[in-house]
Coordinates of C-alpha atoms in Angstrom, one line a residue:
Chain A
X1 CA 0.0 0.0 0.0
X2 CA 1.4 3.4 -0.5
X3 CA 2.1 6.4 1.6
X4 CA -0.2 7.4 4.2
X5 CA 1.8 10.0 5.7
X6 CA -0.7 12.7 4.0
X7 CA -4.6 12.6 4.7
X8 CA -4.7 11.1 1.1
X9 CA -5.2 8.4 -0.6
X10 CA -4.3 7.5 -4.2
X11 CA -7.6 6.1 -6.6
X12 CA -5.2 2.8 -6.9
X13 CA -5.1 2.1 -3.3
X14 CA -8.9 3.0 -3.5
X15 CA -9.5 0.4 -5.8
X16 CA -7.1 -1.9 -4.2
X17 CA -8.8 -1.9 -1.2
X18 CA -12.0 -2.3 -2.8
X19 CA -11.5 -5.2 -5.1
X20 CA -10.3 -6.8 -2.4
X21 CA -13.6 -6.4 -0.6
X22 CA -15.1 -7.6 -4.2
X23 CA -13.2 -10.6 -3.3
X24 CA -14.4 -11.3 -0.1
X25 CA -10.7 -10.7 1.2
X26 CA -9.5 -7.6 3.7
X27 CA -6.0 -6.4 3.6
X28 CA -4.7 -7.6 6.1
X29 CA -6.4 -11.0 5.4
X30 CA -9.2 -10.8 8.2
X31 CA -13.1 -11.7 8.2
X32 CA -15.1 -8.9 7.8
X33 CA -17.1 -9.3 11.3
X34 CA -13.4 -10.1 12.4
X35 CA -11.6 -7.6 14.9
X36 CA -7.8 -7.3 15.7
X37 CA -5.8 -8.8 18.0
X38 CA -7.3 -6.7 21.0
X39 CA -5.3 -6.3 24.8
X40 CA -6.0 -4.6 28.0
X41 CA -3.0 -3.9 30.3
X42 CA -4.1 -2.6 33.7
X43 CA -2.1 0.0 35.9
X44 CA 0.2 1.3 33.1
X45 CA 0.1 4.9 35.3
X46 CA 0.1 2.8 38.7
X47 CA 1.7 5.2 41.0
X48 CA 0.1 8.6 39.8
X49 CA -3.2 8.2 38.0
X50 CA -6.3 6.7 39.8
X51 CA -6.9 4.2 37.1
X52 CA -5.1 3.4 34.1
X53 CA -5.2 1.0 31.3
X54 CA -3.4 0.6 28.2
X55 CA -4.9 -1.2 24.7
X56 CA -3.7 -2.6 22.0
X57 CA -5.8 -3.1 19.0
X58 CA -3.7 -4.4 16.4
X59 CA -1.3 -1.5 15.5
X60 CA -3.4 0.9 17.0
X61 CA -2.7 1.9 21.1
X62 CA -4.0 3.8 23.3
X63 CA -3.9 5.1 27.1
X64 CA -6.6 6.1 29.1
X65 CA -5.4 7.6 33.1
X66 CA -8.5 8.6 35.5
X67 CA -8.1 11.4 37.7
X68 CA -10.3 11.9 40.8
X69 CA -10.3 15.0 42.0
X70 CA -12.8 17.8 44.3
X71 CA -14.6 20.0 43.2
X72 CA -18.2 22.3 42.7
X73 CA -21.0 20.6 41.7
X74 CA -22.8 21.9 38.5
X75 CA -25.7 24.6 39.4
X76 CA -28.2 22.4 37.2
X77 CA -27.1 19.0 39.4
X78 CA -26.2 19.8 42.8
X79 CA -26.0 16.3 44.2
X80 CA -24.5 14.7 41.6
X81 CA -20.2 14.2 40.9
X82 CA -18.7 15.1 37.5
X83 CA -17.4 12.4 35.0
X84 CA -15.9 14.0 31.9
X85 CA -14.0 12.0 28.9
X86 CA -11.2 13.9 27.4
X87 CA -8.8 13.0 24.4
X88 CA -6.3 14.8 22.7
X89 CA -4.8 13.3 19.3
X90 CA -0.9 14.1 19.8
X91 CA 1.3 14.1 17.0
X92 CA 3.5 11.1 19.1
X93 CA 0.5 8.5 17.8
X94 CA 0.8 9.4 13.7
X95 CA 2.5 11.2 10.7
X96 CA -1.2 12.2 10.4
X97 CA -1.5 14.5 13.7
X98 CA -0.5 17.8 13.8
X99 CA 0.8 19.9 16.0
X100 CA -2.1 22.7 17.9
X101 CA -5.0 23.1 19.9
X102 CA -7.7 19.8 18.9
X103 CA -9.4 19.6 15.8
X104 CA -12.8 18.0 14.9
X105 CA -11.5 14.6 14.9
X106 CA -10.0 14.8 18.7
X107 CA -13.2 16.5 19.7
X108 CA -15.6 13.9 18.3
X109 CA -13.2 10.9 19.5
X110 CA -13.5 12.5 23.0
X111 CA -17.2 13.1 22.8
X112 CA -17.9 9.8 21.6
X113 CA -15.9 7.9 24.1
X114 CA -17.8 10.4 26.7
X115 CA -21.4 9.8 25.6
X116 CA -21.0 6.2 25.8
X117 CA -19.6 6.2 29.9
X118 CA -22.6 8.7 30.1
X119 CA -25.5 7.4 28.6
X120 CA -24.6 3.7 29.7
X121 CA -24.7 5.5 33.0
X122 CA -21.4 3.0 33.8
X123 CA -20.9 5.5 36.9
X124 CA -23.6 6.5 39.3
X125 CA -22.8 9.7 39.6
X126 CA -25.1 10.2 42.5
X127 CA -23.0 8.4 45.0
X128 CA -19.9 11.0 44.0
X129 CA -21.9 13.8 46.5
X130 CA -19.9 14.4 48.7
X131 CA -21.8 17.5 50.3
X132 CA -24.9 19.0 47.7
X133 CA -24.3 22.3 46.4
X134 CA -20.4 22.4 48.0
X135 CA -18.1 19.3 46.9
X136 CA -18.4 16.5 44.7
X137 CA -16.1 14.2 43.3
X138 CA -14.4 15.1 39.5
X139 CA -13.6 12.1 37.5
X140 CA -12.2 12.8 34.6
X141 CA -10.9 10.3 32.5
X142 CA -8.3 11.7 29.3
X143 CA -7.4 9.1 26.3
X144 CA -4.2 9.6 24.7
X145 CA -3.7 7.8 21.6
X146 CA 0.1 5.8 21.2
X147 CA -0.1 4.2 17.7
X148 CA -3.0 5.3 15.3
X149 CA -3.9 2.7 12.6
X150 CA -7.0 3.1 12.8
X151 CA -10.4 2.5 14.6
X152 CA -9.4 4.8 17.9
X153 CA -12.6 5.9 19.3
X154 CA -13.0 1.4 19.8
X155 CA -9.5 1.0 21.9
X156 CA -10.2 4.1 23.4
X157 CA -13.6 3.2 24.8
X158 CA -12.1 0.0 25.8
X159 CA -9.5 1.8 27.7
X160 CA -11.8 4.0 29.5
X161 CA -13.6 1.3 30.3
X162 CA -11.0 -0.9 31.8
X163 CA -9.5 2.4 33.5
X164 CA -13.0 3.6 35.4
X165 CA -13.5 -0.2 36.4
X166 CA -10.2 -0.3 38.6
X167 CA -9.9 3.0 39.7
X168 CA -9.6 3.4 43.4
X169 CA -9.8 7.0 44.9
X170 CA -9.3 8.7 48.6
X171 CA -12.6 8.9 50.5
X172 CA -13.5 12.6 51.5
X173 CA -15.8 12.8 53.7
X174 CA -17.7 16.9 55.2
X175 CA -17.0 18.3 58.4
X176 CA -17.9 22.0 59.3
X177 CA -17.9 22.9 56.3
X178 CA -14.7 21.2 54.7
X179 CA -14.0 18.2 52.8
X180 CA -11.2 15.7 54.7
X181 CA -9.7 12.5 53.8
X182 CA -10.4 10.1 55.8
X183 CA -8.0 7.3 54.9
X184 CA -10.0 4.8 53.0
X185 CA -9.6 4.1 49.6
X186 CA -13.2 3.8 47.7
X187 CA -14.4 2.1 44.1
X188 CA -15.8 4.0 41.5
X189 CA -19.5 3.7 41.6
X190 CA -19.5 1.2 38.8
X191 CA -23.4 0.3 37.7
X192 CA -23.3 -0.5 34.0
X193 CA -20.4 -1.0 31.5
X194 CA -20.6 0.0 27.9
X195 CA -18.0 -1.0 25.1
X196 CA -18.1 1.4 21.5
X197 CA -17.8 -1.1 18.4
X198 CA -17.1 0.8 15.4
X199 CA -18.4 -0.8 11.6
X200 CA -16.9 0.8 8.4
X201 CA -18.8 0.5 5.6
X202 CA -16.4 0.5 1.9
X203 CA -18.7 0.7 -1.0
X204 CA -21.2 -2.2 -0.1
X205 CA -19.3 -4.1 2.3
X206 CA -19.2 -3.9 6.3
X207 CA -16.3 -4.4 8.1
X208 CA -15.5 -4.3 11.5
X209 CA -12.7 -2.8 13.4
X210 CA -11.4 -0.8 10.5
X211 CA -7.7 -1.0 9.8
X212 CA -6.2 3.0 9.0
X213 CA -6.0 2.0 5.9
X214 CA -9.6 1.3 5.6
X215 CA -10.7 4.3 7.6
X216 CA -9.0 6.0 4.8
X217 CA -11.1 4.5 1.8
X218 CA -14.5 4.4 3.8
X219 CA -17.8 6.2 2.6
X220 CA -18.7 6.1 6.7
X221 CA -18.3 4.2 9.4
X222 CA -21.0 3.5 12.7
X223 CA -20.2 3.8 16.3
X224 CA -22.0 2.0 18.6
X225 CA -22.1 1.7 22.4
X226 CA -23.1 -1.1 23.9
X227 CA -23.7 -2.3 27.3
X228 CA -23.3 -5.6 29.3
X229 CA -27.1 -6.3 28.3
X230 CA -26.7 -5.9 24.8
X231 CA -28.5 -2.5 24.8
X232 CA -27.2 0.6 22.6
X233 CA -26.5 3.4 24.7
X234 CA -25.1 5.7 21.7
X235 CA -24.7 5.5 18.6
X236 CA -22.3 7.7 16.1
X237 CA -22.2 8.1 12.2
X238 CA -19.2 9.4 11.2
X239 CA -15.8 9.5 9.3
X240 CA -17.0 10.7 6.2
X241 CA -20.8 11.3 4.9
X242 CA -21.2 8.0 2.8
X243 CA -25.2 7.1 3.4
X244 CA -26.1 3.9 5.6
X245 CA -29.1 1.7 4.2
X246 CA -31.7 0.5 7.3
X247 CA -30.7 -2.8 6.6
X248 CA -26.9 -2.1 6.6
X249 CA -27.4 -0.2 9.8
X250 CA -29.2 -3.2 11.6
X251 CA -26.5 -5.7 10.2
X252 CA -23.8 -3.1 11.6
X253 CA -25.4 -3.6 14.9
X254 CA -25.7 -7.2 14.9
X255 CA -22.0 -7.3 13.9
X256 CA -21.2 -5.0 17.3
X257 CA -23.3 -7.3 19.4
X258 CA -21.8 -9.8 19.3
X259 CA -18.2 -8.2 19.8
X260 CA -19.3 -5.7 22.4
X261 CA -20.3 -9.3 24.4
X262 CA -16.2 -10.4 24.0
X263 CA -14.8 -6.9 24.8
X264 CA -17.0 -6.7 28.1
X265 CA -15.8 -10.8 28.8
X266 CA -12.6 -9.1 27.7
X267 CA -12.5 -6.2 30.5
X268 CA -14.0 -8.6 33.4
X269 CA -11.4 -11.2 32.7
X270 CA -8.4 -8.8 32.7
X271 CA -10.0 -7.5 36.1
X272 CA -10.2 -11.1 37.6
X273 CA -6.5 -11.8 36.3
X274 CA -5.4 -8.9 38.1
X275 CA -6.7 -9.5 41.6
X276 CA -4.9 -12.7 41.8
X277 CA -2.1 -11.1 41.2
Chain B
X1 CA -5.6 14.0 43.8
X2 CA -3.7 11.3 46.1
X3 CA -2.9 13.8 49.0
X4 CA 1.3 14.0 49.0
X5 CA 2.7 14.7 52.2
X6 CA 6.6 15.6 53.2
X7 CA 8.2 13.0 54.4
X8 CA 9.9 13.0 57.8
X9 CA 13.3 12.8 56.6
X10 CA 15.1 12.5 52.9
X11 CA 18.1 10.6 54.1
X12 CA 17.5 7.8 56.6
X13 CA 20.0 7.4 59.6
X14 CA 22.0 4.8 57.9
X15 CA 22.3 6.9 55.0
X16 CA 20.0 5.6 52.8
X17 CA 17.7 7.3 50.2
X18 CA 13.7 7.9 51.0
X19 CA 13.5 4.4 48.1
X20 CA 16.5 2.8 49.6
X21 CA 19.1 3.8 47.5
X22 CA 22.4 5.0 48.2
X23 CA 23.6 8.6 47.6
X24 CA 25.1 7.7 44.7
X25 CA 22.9 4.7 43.3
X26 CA 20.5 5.6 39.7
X27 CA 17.1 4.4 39.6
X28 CA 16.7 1.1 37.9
X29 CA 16.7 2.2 33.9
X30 CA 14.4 0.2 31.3
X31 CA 15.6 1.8 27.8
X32 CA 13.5 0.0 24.8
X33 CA 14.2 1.1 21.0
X34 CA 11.4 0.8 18.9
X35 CA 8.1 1.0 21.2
X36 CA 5.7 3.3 18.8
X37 CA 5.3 1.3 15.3
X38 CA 3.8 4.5 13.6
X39 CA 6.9 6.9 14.3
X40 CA 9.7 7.2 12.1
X41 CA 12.0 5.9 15.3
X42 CA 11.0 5.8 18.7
X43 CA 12.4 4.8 22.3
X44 CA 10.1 4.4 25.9
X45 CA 12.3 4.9 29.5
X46 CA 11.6 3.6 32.5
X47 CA 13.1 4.8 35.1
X48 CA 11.9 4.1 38.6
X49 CA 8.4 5.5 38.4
X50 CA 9.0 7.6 35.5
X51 CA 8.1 6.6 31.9
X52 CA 8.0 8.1 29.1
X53 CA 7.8 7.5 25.4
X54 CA 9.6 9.6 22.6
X55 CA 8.7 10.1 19.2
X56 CA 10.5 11.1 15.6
X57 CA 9.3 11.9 12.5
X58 CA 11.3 13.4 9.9
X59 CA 13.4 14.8 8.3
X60 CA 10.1 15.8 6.8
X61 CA 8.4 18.6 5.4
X62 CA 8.3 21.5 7.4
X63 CA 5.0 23.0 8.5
X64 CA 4.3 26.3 9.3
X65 CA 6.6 27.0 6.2
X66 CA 7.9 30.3 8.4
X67 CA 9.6 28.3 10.8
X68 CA 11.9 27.1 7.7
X69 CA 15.9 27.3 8.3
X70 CA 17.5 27.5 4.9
X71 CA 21.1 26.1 5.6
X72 CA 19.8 23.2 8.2
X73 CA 16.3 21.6 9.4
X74 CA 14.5 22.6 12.2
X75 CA 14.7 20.5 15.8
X76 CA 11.3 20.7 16.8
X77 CA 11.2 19.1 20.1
X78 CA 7.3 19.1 21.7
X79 CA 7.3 17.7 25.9
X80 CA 4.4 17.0 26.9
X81 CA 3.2 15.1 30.4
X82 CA 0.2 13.5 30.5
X83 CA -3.1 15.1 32.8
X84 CA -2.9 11.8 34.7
X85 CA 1.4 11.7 35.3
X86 CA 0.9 14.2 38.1
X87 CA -0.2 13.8 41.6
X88 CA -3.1 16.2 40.6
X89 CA -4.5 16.8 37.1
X90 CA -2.5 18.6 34.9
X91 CA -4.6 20.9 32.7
X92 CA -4.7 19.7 29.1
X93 CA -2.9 22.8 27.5
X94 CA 0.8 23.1 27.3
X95 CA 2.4 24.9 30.1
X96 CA 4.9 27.5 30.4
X97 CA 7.1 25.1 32.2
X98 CA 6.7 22.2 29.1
X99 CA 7.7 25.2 26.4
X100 CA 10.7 25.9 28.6
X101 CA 12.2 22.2 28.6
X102 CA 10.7 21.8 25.3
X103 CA 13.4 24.4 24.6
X104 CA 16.2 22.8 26.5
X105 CA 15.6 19.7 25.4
X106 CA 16.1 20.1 21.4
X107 CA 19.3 22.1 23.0
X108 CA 20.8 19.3 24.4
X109 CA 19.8 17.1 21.6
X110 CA 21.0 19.8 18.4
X111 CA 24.6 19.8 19.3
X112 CA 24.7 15.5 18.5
X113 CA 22.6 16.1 15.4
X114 CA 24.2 16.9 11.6
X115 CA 20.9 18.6 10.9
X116 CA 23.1 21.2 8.3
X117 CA 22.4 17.9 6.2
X118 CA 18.6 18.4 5.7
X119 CA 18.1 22.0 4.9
X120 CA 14.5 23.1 5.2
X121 CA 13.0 20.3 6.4
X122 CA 11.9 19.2 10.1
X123 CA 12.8 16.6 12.7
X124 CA 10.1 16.3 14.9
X125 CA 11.0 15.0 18.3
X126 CA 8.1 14.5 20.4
X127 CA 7.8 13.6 24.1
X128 CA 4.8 12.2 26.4
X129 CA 5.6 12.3 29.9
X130 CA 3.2 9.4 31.1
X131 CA 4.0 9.4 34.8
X132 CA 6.5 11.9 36.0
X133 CA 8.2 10.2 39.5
X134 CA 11.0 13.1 38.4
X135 CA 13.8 13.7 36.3
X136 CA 11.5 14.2 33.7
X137 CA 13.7 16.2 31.8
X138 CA 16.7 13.9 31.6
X139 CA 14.9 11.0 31.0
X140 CA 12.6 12.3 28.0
X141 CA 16.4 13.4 26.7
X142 CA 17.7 9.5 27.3
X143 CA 14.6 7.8 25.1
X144 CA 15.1 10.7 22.5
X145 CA 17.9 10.4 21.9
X146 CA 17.3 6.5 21.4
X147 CA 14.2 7.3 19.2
X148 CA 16.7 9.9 17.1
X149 CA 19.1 7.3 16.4
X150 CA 16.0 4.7 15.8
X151 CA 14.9 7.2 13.2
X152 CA 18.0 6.6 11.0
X153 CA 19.0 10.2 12.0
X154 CA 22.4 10.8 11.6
X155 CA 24.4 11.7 14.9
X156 CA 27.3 12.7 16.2
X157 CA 26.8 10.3 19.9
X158 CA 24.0 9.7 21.9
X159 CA 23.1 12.0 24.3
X160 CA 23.0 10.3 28.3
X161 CA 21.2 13.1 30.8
X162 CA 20.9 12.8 34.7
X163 CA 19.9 14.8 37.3
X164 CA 22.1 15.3 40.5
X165 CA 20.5 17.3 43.7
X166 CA 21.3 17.9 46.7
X167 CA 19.4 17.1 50.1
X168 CA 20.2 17.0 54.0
X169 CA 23.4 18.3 52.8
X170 CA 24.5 15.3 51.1
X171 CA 24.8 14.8 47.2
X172 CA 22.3 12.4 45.5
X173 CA 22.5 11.1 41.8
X174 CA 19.1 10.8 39.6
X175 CA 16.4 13.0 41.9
X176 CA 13.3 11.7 42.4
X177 CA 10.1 13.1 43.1
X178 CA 10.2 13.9 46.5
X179 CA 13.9 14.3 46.7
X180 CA 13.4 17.1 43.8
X181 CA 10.2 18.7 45.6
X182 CA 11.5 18.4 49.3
X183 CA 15.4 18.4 48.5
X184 CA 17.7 21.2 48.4
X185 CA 18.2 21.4 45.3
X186 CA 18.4 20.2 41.4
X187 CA 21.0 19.9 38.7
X188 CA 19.3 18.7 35.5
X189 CA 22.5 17.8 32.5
X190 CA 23.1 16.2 29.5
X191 CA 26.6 15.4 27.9
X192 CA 27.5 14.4 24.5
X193 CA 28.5 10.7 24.4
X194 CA 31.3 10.9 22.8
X195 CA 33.4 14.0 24.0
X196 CA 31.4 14.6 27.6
X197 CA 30.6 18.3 26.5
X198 CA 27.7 19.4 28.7
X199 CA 24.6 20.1 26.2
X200 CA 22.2 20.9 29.2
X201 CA 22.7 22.1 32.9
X202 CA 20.5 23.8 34.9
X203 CA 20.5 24.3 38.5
X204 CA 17.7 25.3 41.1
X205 CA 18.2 25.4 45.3
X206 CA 21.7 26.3 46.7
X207 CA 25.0 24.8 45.8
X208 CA 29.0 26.2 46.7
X209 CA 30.4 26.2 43.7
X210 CA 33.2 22.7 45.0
X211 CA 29.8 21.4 45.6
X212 CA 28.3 22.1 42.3
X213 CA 31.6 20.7 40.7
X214 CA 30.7 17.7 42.5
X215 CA 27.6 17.2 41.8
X216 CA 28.2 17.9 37.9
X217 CA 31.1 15.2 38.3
X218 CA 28.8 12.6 39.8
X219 CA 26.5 13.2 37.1
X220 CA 28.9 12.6 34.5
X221 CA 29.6 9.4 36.0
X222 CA 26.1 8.7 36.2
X223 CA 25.8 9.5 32.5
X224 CA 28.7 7.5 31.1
X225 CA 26.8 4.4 33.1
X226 CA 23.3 5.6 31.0
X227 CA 25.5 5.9 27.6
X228 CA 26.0 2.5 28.2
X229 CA 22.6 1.5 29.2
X230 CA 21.9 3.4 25.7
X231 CA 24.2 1.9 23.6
X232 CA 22.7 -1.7 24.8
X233 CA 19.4 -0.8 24.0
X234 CA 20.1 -0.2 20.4
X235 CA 21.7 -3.2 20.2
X236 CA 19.2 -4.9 21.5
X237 CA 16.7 -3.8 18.9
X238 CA 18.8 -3.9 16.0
X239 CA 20.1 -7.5 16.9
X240 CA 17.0 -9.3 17.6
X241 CA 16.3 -10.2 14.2
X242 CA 20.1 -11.7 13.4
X243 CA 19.4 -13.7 17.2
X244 CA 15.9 -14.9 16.2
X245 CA 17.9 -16.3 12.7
X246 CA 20.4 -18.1 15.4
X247 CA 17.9 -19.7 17.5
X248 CA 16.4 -20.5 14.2
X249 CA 19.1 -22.7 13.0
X250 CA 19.5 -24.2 16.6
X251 CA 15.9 -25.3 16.0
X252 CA 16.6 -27.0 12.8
X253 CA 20.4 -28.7 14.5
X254 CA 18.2 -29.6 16.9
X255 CA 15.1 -31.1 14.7
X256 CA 18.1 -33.3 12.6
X257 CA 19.5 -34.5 16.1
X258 CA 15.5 -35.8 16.8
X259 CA 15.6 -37.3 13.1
X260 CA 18.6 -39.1 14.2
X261 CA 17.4 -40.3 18.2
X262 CA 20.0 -38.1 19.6
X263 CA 17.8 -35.4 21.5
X264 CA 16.6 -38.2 23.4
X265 CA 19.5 -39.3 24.3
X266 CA 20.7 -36.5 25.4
X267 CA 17.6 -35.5 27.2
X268 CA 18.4 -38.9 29.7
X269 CA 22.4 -37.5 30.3
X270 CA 20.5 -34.1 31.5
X271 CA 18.7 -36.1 33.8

């Protein structure tokens, strides 16, 4: 395949790609509902960040580190804490990243990755009260991609995920009118879990997980978040403004069904394998 | 948010460091080559707590086209730390204290760089602090100069960088957190490998100047152990496909001596 170090992409490698596709074949020789080698690795920021994980996705990494910090509650939620998703696309991860304040792509991957954690309502952000109106709890959990080849608003979820479900955070509790610690250590509320599975959709094929190089040749691609009982929480066209038909759509979901159920096994296995450690 | 608190004492009575080390002991160094598969050449460091990864694309085309230098390219080193590599959350936008060793950092680095032979273009060197335990500086200098080299850049030497500080009176090699925050005292440096010229140094707390000549002696020490640590590193990742070949062929000796009943009886001497 040719040079990607430029947000183009040659009609050759268009066609290449698509052929393929024709074919029945990806790229990099995978099924279409068939999703990259995929890795958690827990407490990557163990000694400063609340929670940390780092995933791999094929080529494509990325970091996720929760921060728990104090703060005002918002004026239209008095007794409920703050959890904010934020991502930043540095120019580390790709040749394609440039240096400067975000651009639309870093603000959609961070809003994406937010919506799901928020409408999945994985934290109950009730329980972060400390005192209404006064303090709260802050979570805020930032994404920073290592390796882009493709598909980051999927590793990132995944990473937010896994970072939220083993975050541990100093108890605060109010006396006369001040927040102090009180020595314990506390969970996040966890209540609900929701994985994003991205489809692409090339021409008239679906593919799952798409590779850079597919992301790069797509009409559009799907986002959706799913939770541990198989509901969408969000959902997310995007990545170019190729048209979806209803039955493409419903086939893009059944396609992140059924991996949304392996990333969550995915997360609650790499949990178990760390408390026996 | 984890709450930090001073600690009673930096030096322990029997004269060991707050994690155990001696005065003059580093903080155990993980160098690796290669760790970002998108970069152009890349390096991650461990060292103690700290780790960071470093980044290098280029020589390359060099955008904003103002920033162009006609007779060389352009160093454009970027630090960064993470929001989460700090005790509490570091806002997202770059600091004035990033910019600053951003600065220092291409410094060091320029001096081991033949950059006269790309004129016009960029190297971009980027750094993501992803937990700072201190000596962020130095060791974001120790992976790029790794990722530089990995880059196919070419270079003078590799550039080793320590910090040396000061606390309870006493001299300590390679700072780290609470040692720089509580200490007396910090001297960030970098040397080139080759000729031990000094391509960074800078100094915070108090220091007589025999003390400072100390200090900067212990670091050099410090950094001719790194260059080392450095040089093995590269090895490491430029070797490992020649070593995979070897154990290759050890495979297939071994697969003849099965064809011919020898492993197995050689398996029964090892028992």
């Amino acid at each position: 395949m040719g040079d990607y170090s430029a947000e183009v992409i040659s009609h050759i490698d268009r066609d290449y790609v698509a052929n393929l596709l024709d074919a029945g074949k990806r790229i990099d020789g995978r099924a279409f509902n068939e999703c990259r080698n995929t890795e958690i690795e827990l407490d990557v920021v163990a000694a400063k960040a609340e929670g940390s994980a780092l995933v791999h996705l094929g080529y494509t990494s990325v970091i996720a580190g929760v921060k728990v910090l104090l703060g005002e509650p918002y004026g239209d939620s008095p007794d409920k804490g703050v959890m904010m998703v934020t991502a930043e696309l540095q120019p580390l991860a790709s040749p394609l990243f440039e240096l400067g304040p975000p651009k639309e792509p870093a603000i959609e991957l961070a809003r994406v990755v937010d919506r799901g954690v928020r409408e999945s309502e994985m934290i109950d952000t009730k329980k972060l009260c400390i005192e209404p109106g006064k303090k709260v709890y802050m979570v805020f959990a930032d994404v920073y991609p290592l390796e882009y080849d493709g598909n980051l608003i999927d590793a990132s979820s995944l990473a937010v995920a896994a970072a939220l479900h083993t975050t541990k955070f100093d108890e605060y509790k109010w006396e006369d009118g001040n927040a102090v610690p009180t020595g314990k250590k506390l969970d996040l509320p966890i209540q609900n879990s929701a994985v994003e599975v991205t489809i692409s959709r090339i021409g008239h094929h679906l593919v799952i997980d798409p590779s850079l190089k597919e992301e790069m040749v797509q009409d559009c691609r799907l986002t959706m978040a799913i939770d541990k009982d198989d509901k969408l929480r969000a959902m997310q066209k995007g990545g170019g403004s190729g048209p979806l038909t209803l039955d493409e759509i419903e086939a893009s979901m059944t396609m992140a069904i059924d991996r949304a159920q392996d990333l969550h096994k995915l997360i609650k296995e790499t949990i178990k394998a760390r408390k026996k450690k | 948010m984890s709450p930090e608190t001073k600690p009673d004492f930096l030096i322990n009575p029997e004269g060991l460091r707050i994690d155990g080390r001696r005065t003059d002991e580093m903080r155990p160094i993980e160098l690796k080559v290669g760790a970002l598969k998108q970069a152009d050449g890349s390096a991650s460091i461990r060292q103690g707590n700290t780790y960071i990864l470093a980044a290098v694309y280029g020589p390359r085309e060099l955008h904003p086209r103002h920033l162009t230098i006609n007779d060389r390219a352009y160093l454009r080193c970027v630090y960064r730390m993470a929001t989460f590599s700090v005790p509490d959350r570091k806002r997202p936008a770059p600091s004035r204290r990033e910019r600053e060793i951003s600065m220092v950092i291409a410094n060091a680095l320029k001096p081991a760089l033949f950059l006269e032979d790309y004129p016009r273009a960029v190297v971009d060197v980027f750094i993501q602090v992803i937990q700072a335990d201190g000596g962020t500086r130095c060791a974001a200098i120790n992976a790029a100069s790794l990722a530089l080299a990995d880059a196919g850049i070419p270079m003078r030497t590799l550039v080793p960088a320590v910090a040396v500080g000061k606390a309870e009176g006493k001299l300590l090699v390679d700072l780290g957190d609470e040692e720089d925050k509580y200490g007396g005292g910090d001297v960030p440096m970098a040397m080139l490998g080759t000729t031990g010229e000094i391509t960074l140094l800078q100094q915070d707390g108090s220091f007589a100047k025999e003390e400072l000549v100390e200090a900067m002696g212990m670091g050099v020490t410090a950094m001719k152990y790194i260059l080392e640590l450095q040089k093995e590193a590269l090895k490491r990742a430029y070797t490992k496909k020649g070593a995979i070949e070897g154990e290759d062929d050890e495979e297939y000796e071994d697969d003849m001596e099965t064809d011919l009943g020898e492993a197995e009886i050689a398996g029964e001497e090892d028992e």
